[in-house]
CSV table of C-alpha atoms in Angstrom, one decimal:
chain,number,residue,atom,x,y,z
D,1,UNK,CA,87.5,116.6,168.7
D,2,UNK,CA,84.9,118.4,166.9
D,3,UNK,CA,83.4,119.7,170.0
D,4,UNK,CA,86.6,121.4,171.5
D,5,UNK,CA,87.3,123.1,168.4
D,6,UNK,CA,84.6,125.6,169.4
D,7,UNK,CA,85.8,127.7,172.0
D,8,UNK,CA,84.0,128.7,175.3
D,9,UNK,CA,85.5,132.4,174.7
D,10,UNK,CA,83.8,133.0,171.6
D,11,UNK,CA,80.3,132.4,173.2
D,12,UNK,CA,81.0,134.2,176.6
D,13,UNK,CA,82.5,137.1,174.4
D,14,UNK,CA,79.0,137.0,172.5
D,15,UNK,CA,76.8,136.2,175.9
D,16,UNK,CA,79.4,139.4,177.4
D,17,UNK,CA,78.3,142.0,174.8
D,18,UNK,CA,74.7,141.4,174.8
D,19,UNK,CA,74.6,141.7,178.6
D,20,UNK,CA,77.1,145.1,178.1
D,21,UNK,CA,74.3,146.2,175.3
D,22,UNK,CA,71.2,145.7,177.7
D,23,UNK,CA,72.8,146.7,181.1
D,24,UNK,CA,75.5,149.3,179.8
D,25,UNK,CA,72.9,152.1,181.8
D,26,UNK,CA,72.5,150.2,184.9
D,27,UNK,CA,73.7,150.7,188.3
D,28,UNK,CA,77.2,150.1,189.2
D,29,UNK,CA,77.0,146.7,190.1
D,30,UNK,CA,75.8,145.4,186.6
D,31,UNK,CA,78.9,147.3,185.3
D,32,UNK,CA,81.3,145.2,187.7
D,33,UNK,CA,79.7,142.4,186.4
D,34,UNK,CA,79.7,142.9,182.7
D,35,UNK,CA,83.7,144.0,183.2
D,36,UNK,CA,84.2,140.5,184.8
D,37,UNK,CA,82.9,138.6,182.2
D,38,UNK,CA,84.7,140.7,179.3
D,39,UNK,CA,87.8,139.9,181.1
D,40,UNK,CA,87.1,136.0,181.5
D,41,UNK,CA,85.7,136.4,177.9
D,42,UNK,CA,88.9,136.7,175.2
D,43,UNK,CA,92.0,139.1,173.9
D,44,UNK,CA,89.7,140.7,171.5
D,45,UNK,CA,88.4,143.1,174.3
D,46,UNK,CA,87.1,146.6,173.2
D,47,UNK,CA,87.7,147.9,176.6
D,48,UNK,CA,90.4,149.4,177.8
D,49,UNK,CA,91.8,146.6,179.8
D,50,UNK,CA,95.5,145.7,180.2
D,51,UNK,CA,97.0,143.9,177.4
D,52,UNK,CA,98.0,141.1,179.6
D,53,UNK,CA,95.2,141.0,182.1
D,54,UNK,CA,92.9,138.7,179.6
D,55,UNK,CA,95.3,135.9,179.6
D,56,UNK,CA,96.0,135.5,183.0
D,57,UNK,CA,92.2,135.5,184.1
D,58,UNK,CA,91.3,133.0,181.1
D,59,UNK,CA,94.6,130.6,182.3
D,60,UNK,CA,92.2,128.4,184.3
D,61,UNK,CA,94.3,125.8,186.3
D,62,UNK,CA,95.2,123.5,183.1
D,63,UNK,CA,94.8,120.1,183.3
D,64,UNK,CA,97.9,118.8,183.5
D,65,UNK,CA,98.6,115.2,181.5
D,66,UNK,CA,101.7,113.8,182.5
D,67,UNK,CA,104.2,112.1,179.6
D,68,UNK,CA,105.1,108.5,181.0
D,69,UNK,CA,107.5,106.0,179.8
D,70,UNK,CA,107.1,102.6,179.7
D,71,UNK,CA,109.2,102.4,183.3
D,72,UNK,CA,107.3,105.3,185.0
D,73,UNK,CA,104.1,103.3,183.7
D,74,UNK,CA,104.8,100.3,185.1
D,75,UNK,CA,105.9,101.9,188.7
D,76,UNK,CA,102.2,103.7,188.5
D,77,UNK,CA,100.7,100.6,187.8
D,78,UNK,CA,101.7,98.9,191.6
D,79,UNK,CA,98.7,99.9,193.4
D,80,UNK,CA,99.0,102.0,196.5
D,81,UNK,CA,96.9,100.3,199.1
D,82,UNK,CA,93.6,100.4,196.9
D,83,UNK,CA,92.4,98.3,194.3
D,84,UNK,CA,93.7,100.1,191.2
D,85,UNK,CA,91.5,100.8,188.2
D,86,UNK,CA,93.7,101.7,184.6
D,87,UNK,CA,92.2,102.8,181.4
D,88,UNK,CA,94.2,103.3,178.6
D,89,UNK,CA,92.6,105.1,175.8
D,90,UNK,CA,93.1,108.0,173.0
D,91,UNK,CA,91.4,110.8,172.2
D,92,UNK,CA,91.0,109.1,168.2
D,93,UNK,CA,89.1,105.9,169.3
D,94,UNK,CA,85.7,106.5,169.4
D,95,UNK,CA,84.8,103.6,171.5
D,96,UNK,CA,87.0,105.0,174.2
D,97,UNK,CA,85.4,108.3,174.0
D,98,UNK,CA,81.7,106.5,174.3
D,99,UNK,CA,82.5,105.2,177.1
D,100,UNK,CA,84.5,108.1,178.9
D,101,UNK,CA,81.5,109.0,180.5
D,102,UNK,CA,80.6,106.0,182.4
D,103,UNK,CA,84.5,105.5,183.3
D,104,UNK,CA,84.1,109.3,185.1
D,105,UNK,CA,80.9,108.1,187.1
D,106,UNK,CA,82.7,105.0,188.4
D,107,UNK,CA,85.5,107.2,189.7
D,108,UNK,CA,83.1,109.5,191.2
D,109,UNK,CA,80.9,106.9,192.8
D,110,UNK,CA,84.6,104.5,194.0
D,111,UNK,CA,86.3,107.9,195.1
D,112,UNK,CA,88.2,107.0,198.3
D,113,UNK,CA,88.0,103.3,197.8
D,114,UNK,CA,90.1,102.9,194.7
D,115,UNK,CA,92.8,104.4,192.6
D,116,UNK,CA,91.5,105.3,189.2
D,117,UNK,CA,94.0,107.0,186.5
D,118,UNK,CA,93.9,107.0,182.6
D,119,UNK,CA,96.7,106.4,180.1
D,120,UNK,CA,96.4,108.2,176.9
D,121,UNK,CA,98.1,106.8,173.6
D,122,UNK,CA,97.6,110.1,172.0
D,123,UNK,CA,100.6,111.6,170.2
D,124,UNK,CA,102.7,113.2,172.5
D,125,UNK,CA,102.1,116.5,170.7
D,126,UNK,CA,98.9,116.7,172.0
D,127,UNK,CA,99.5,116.6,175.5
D,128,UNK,CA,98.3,119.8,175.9
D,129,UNK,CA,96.0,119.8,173.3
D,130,UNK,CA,93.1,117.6,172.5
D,131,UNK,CA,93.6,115.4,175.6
D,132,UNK,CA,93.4,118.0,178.4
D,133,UNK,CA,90.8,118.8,176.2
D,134,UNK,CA,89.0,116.1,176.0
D,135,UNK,CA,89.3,115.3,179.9
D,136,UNK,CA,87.7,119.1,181.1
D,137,UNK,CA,85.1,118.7,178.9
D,138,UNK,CA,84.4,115.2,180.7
D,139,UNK,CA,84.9,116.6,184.0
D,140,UNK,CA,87.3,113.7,184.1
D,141,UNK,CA,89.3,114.1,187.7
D,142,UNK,CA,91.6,110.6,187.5
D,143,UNK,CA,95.2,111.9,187.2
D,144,UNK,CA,96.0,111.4,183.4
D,145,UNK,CA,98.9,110.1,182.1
D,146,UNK,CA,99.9,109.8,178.1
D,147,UNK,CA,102.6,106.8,177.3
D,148,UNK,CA,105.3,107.2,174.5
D,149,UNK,CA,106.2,103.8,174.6
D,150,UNK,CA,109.3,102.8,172.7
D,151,UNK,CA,108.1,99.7,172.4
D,152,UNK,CA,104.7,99.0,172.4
D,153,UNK,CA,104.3,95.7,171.7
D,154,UNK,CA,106.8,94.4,174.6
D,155,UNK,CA,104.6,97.3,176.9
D,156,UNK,CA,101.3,95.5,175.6
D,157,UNK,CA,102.6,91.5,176.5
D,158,UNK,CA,103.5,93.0,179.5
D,159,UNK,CA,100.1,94.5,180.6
D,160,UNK,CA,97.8,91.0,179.7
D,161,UNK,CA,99.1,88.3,177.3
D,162,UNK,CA,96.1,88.2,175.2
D,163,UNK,CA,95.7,91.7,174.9
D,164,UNK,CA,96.2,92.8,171.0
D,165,UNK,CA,96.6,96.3,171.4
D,166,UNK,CA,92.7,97.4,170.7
D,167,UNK,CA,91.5,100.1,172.9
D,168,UNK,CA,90.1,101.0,175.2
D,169,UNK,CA,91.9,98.8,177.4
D,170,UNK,CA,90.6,98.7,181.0
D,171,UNK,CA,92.2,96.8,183.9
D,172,UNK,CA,91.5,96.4,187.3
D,173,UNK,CA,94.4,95.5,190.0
D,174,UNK,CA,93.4,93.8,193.6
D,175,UNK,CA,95.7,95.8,196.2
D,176,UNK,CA,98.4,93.2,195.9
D,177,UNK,CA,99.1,93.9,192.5
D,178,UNK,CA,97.3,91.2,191.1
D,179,UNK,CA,95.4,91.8,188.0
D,180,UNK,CA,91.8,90.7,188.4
D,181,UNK,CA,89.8,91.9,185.7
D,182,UNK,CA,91.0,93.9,182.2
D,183,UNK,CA,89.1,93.8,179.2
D,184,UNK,CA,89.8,95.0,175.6
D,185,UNK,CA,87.1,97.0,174.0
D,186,UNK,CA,84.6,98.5,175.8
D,187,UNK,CA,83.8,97.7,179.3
D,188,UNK,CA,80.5,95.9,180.3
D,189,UNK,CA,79.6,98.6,183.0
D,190,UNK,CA,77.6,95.7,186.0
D,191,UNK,CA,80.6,93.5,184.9
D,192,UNK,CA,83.3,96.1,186.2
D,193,UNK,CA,80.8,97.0,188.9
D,194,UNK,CA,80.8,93.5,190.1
D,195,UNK,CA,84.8,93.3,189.7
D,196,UNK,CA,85.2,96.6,192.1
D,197,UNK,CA,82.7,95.7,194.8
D,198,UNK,CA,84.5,92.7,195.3
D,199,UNK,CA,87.7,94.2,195.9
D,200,UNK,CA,86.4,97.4,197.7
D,201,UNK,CA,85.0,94.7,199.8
D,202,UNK,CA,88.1,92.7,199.9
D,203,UNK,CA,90.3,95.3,200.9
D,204,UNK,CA,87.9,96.6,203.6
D,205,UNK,CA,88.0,93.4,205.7
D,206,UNK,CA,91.4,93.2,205.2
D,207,UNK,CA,93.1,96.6,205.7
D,208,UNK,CA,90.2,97.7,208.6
D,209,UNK,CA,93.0,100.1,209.8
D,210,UNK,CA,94.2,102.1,206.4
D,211,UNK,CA,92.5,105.8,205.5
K,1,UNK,CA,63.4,61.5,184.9
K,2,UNK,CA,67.6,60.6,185.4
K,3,UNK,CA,68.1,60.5,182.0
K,4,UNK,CA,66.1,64.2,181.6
K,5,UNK,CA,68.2,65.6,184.2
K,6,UNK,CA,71.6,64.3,183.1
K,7,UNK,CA,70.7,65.9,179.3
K,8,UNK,CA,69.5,69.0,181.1
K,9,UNK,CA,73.0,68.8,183.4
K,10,UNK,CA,75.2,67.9,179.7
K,11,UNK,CA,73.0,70.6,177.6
K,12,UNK,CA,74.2,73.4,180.3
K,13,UNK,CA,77.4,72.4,180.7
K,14,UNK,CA,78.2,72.6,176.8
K,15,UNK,CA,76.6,75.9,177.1
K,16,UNK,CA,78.6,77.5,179.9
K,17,UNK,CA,81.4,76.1,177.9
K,18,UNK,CA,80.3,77.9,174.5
K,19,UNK,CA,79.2,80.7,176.0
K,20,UNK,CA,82.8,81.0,178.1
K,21,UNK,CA,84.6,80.6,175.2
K,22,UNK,CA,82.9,83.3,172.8
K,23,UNK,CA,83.4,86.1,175.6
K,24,UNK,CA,87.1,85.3,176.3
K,25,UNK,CA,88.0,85.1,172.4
K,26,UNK,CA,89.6,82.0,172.9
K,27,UNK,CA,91.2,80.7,169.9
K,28,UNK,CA,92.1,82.3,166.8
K,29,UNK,CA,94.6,81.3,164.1
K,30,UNK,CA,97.8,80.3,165.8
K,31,UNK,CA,101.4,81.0,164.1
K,32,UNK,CA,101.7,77.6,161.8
K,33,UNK,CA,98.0,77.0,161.5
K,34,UNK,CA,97.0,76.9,157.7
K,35,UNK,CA,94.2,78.9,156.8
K,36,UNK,CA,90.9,77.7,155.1
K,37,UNK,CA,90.1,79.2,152.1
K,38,UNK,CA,87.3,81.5,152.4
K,39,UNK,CA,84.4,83.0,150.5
K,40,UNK,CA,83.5,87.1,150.9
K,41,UNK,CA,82.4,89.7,148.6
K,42,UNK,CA,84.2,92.8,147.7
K,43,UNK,CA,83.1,96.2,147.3
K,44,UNK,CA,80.9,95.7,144.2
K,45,UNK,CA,79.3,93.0,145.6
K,46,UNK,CA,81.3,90.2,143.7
K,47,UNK,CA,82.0,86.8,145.7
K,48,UNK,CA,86.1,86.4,146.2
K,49,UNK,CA,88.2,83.9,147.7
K,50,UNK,CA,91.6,83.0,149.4
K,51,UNK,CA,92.2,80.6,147.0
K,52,UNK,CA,91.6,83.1,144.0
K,53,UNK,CA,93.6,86.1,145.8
K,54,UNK,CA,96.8,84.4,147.3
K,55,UNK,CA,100.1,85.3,145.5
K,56,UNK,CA,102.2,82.5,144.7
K,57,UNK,CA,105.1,83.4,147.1
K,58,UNK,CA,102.4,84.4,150.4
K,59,UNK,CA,99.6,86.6,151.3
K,60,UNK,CA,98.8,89.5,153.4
K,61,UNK,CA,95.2,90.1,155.2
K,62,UNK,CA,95.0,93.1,156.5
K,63,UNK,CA,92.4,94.4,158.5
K,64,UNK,CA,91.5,97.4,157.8
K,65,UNK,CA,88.9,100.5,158.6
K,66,UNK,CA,87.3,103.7,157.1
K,67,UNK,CA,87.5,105.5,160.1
K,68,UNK,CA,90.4,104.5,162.2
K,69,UNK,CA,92.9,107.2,162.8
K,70,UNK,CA,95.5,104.4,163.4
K,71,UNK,CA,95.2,102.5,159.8
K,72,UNK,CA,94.8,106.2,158.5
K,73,UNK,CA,98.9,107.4,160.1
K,74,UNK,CA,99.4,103.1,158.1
K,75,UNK,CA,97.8,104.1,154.4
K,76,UNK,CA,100.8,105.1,152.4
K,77,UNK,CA,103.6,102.6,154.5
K,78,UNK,CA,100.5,99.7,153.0
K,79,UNK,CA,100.1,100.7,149.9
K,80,UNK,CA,104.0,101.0,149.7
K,81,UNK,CA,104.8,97.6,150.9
K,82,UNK,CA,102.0,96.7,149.1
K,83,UNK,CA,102.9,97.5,146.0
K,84,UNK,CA,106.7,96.5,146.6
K,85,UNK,CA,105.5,93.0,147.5
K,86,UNK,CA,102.8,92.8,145.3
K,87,UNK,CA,105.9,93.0,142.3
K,88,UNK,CA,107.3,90.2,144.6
K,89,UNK,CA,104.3,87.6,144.3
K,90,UNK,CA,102.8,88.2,147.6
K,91,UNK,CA,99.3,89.6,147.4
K,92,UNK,CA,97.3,91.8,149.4
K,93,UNK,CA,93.5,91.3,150.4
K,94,UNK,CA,92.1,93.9,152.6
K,95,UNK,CA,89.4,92.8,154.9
K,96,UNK,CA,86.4,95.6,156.6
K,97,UNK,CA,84.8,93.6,159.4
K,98,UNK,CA,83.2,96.8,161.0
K,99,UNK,CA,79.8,97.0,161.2
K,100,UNK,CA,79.9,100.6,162.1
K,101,UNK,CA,81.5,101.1,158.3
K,102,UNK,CA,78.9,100.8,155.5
K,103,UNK,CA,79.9,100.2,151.7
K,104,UNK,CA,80.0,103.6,150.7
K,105,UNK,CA,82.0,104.7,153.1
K,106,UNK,CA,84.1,101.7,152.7
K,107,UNK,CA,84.5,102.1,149.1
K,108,UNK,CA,85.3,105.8,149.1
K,109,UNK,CA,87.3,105.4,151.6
K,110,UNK,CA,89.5,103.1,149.6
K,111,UNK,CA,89.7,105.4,147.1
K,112,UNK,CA,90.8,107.8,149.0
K,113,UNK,CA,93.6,106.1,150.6
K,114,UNK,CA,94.2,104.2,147.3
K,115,UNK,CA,94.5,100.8,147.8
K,116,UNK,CA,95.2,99.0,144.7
K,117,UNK,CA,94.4,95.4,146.5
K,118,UNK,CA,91.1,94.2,147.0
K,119,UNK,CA,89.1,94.9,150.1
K,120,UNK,CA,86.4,92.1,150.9
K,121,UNK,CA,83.6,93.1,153.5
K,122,UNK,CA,83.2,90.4,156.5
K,123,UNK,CA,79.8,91.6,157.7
K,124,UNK,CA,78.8,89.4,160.1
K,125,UNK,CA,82.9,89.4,161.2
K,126,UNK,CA,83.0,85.9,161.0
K,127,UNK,CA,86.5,85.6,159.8
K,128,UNK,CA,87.6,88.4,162.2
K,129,UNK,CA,86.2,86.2,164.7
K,130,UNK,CA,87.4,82.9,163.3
K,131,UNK,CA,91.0,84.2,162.6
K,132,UNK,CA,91.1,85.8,166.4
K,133,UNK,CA,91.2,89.6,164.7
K,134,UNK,CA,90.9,92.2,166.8
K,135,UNK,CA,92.1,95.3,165.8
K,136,UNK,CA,93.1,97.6,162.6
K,137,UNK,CA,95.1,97.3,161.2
K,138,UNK,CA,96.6,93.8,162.4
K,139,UNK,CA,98.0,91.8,159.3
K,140,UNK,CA,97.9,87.9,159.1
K,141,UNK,CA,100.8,86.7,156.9
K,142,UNK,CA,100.5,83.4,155.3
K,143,UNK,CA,103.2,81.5,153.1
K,144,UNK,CA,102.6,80.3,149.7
K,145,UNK,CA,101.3,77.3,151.5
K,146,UNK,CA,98.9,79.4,153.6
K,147,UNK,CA,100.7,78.3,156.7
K,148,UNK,CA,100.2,81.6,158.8
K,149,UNK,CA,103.8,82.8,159.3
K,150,UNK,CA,103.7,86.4,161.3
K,151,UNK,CA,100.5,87.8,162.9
K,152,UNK,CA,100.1,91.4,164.3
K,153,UNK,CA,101.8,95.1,163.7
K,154,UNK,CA,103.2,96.1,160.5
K,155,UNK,CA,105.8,97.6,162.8
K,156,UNK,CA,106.4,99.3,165.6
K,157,UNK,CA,105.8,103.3,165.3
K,158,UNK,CA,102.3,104.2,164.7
K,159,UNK,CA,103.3,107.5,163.4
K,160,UNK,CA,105.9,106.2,161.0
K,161,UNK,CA,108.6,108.6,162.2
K,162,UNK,CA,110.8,106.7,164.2
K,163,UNK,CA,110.0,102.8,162.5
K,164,UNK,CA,112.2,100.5,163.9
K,165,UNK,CA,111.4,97.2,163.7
K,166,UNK,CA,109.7,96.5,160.3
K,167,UNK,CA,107.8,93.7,161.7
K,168,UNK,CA,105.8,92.5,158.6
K,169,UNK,CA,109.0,93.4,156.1
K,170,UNK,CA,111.4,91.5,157.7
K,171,UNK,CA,108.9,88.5,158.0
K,172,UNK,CA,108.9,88.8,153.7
K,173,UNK,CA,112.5,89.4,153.3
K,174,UNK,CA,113.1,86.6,155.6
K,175,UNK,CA,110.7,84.1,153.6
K,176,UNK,CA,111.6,85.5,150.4
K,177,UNK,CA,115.4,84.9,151.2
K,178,UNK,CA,114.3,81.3,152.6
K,179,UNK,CA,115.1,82.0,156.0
K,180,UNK,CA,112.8,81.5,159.1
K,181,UNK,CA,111.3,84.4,160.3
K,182,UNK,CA,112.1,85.2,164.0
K,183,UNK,CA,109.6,87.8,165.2
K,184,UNK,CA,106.4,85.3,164.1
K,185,UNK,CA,103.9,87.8,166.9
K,186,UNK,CA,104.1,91.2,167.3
K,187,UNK,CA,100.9,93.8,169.2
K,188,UNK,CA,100.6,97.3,169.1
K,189,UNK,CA,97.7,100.0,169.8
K,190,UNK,CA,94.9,100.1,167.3
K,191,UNK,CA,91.6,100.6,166.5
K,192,UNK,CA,89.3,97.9,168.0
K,193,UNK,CA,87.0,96.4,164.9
K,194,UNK,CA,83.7,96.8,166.0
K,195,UNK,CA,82.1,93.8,165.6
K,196,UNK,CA,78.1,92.7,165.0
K,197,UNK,CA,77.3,91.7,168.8
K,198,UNK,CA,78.8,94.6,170.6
């Protein structure tokens, strides 16, 4: 959280004048580029820009986290097809966070052959906060969802019997719906690898025809 | 050479067994099990037990952690129960069985979030492990008998806003009032206790 309480503008603002002080005598094209970045940069722009034009360039495409009930949840937790990977998590566990990164290389490295999306039990006010956050700063690209669960502990007995409620959860779903693998705490990385080549595998021989 | 083989075949077996049983948490203290007492030291180092610490109408364990957001949004709805309880001769032990959490930070932590009950340190998390705790906070509530009568939430709103099932209150009034508590098990999202072997 620490991290994404720095912003990006600040430094680009800073990286922007520096490269206005060296260039500002240079040839068109360094001018171009020097206005580009100020305008990418922040609203506290010297230049004579449009008051609204600073905004609308810095409104990257937001990462959108999508509020979930437990009945939305459990309809995005019937696999489509693929073997489908879940990880529920929050941007206030740390061990979720540790292992955020390895999660995003196993959805790059399964892209195609699995489903992959992440539940956050964050508040719901920070939904577009600290968990898009979080997620663009791990280049995460499984759609996100965040859960207000009325009920959590029905939601929990419902996901695996044994499962107390510690995060990160992970579970793993064979095409059928079946769960196959979860595990509460962090996941053992060659473990989960195992888990997915078998059902990658799985599914290949028996769906030969699906794209 | 038979016999070497069959203890060979027997020693692995029991192995696979142990070794299956410790990764799946298998176990733990079910709802009507009585807990041993047990021996762990508190903050200043001083050995404490179960026997020492229960109140004569119950006891609450609570698991508990410096860093945890989740028992953080829990502090003052503990320390309120606690204290109302307390007055009604159930006591409070807090437990710290994460080895993430050294004593300092344990101990100014509860001084921060003012607990007035004691909070023992399981280091190696043998009890969290014996007692099948996972994460905090999670309470065990055990009778005057120390017959294990609710395990799990203290309710069900992590935020405290919109509480409403008092889980671990209406397993007290219930007892208190003589009555049989009907929600015995209840989960919700926590912090996982980071334990010694992970």
């Amino acid at each position: 959280m620490h991290l994404a309480a720095r912003s990006n503008a600040s430094r680009n603002s800073f990286t922007m004048k520096h490269v206005y002080l060296n260039w500002a005598k240079a040839a068109v094209v360094s001018a171009v580029f020097v206005l580009c970045f100020s305008s990418v940069s922040s609203g506290q722009a010297k230049r004579p820009l449009p008051k609204k034009a600073a905004p609308k360039v810095a409104a990257k495409p937001a990462l959108k986290v999508t509020l979930v009930d437990e009945m939305a949840l459990k309809k995005l937790l019937v696999p489509n097809g693929r073997p489908l990977l879940v990880n529920f998590w929050a941007t206030w566990c740390d061990p979720c966070r540790e292992e955020f990164p390895d999660l995003v290389k196993i959805d790059q490295e399964y892209k195609g052959r699995i489903d992959f999306i992440t539940i956050s039990l964050d508040d719901v006010e920070n939904i577009s906060t600290t968990v898009p956050k979080f997620l663009t700063a791990m280049k995460a690209q499984m759609p996100p969802y965040l859960l207000r669960a009325d009920d959590e502990n029905t939601f929990i007995a419902s996901i695996a019997k044994d499962w107390q409620g510690g995060m990160p959860f992970t579970a793993l779903y064979a095409p059928s719906g079946e769960l196959k693998y979860y595990r509460e705490g962090k996941v053992a990385i060659p473990m989960l690898h195992d888990q997915l080549n078998k059902l990658v595998a799985a599914a290949a021989t028996t769906l030969p025809d699906s794209k | 050479m038979t016999q070497k083989i069959a203890a060979l075949i027997s020693f692995l077996a029991i192995f696979a067994f142990v070794a299956s049983s410790a990764v799946t948490h298998a176990g733990g203290l079910e709802i009507g099990a009585m807990a041993e007492n047990f021996t762990l030291p508190d903050t200043d180092g001083k050995t404490r037990t179960l026997d020492e610490l229960k109140g004569k109408n119950g006891t609450v364990v609570v698991w508990l952690s410096a860093q945890c957001p989740v028992v953080k949004g829990y502090k003052d709805r503990i320390n309120e129960i606690a204290a109302e309880y307390q007055a009604k001769g159930i006591n409070f032990i807090g437990i710290n069985s994460n080895s993430t959490e050294d004593l300092n930070w344990v101990k100014s932590n509860i001084g921060e979030y003012g607990y007035k009950f004691p909070v023992l340190i399981d280091k190696s998390n043998a009890l969290a492990d014996k007692w099948g705790a996972t994460v905090t906070p999670e309470v065990f509530y055990f009778n005057a008998k120390n017959i294990l009568i609710y395990h799990g939430a203290i309710d069900n709103d992590r935020s405290g806003k919109t509480v409403t099932e008092a889980y671990l209150k209406s397993a007290f009034d219930a007892t208190l009032s003589g009555k049989p508590v009907t929600k015995t098990k209840a989960n919700a999202f926590g912090c996982t206790i980071k334990r010694v072997a992970e």
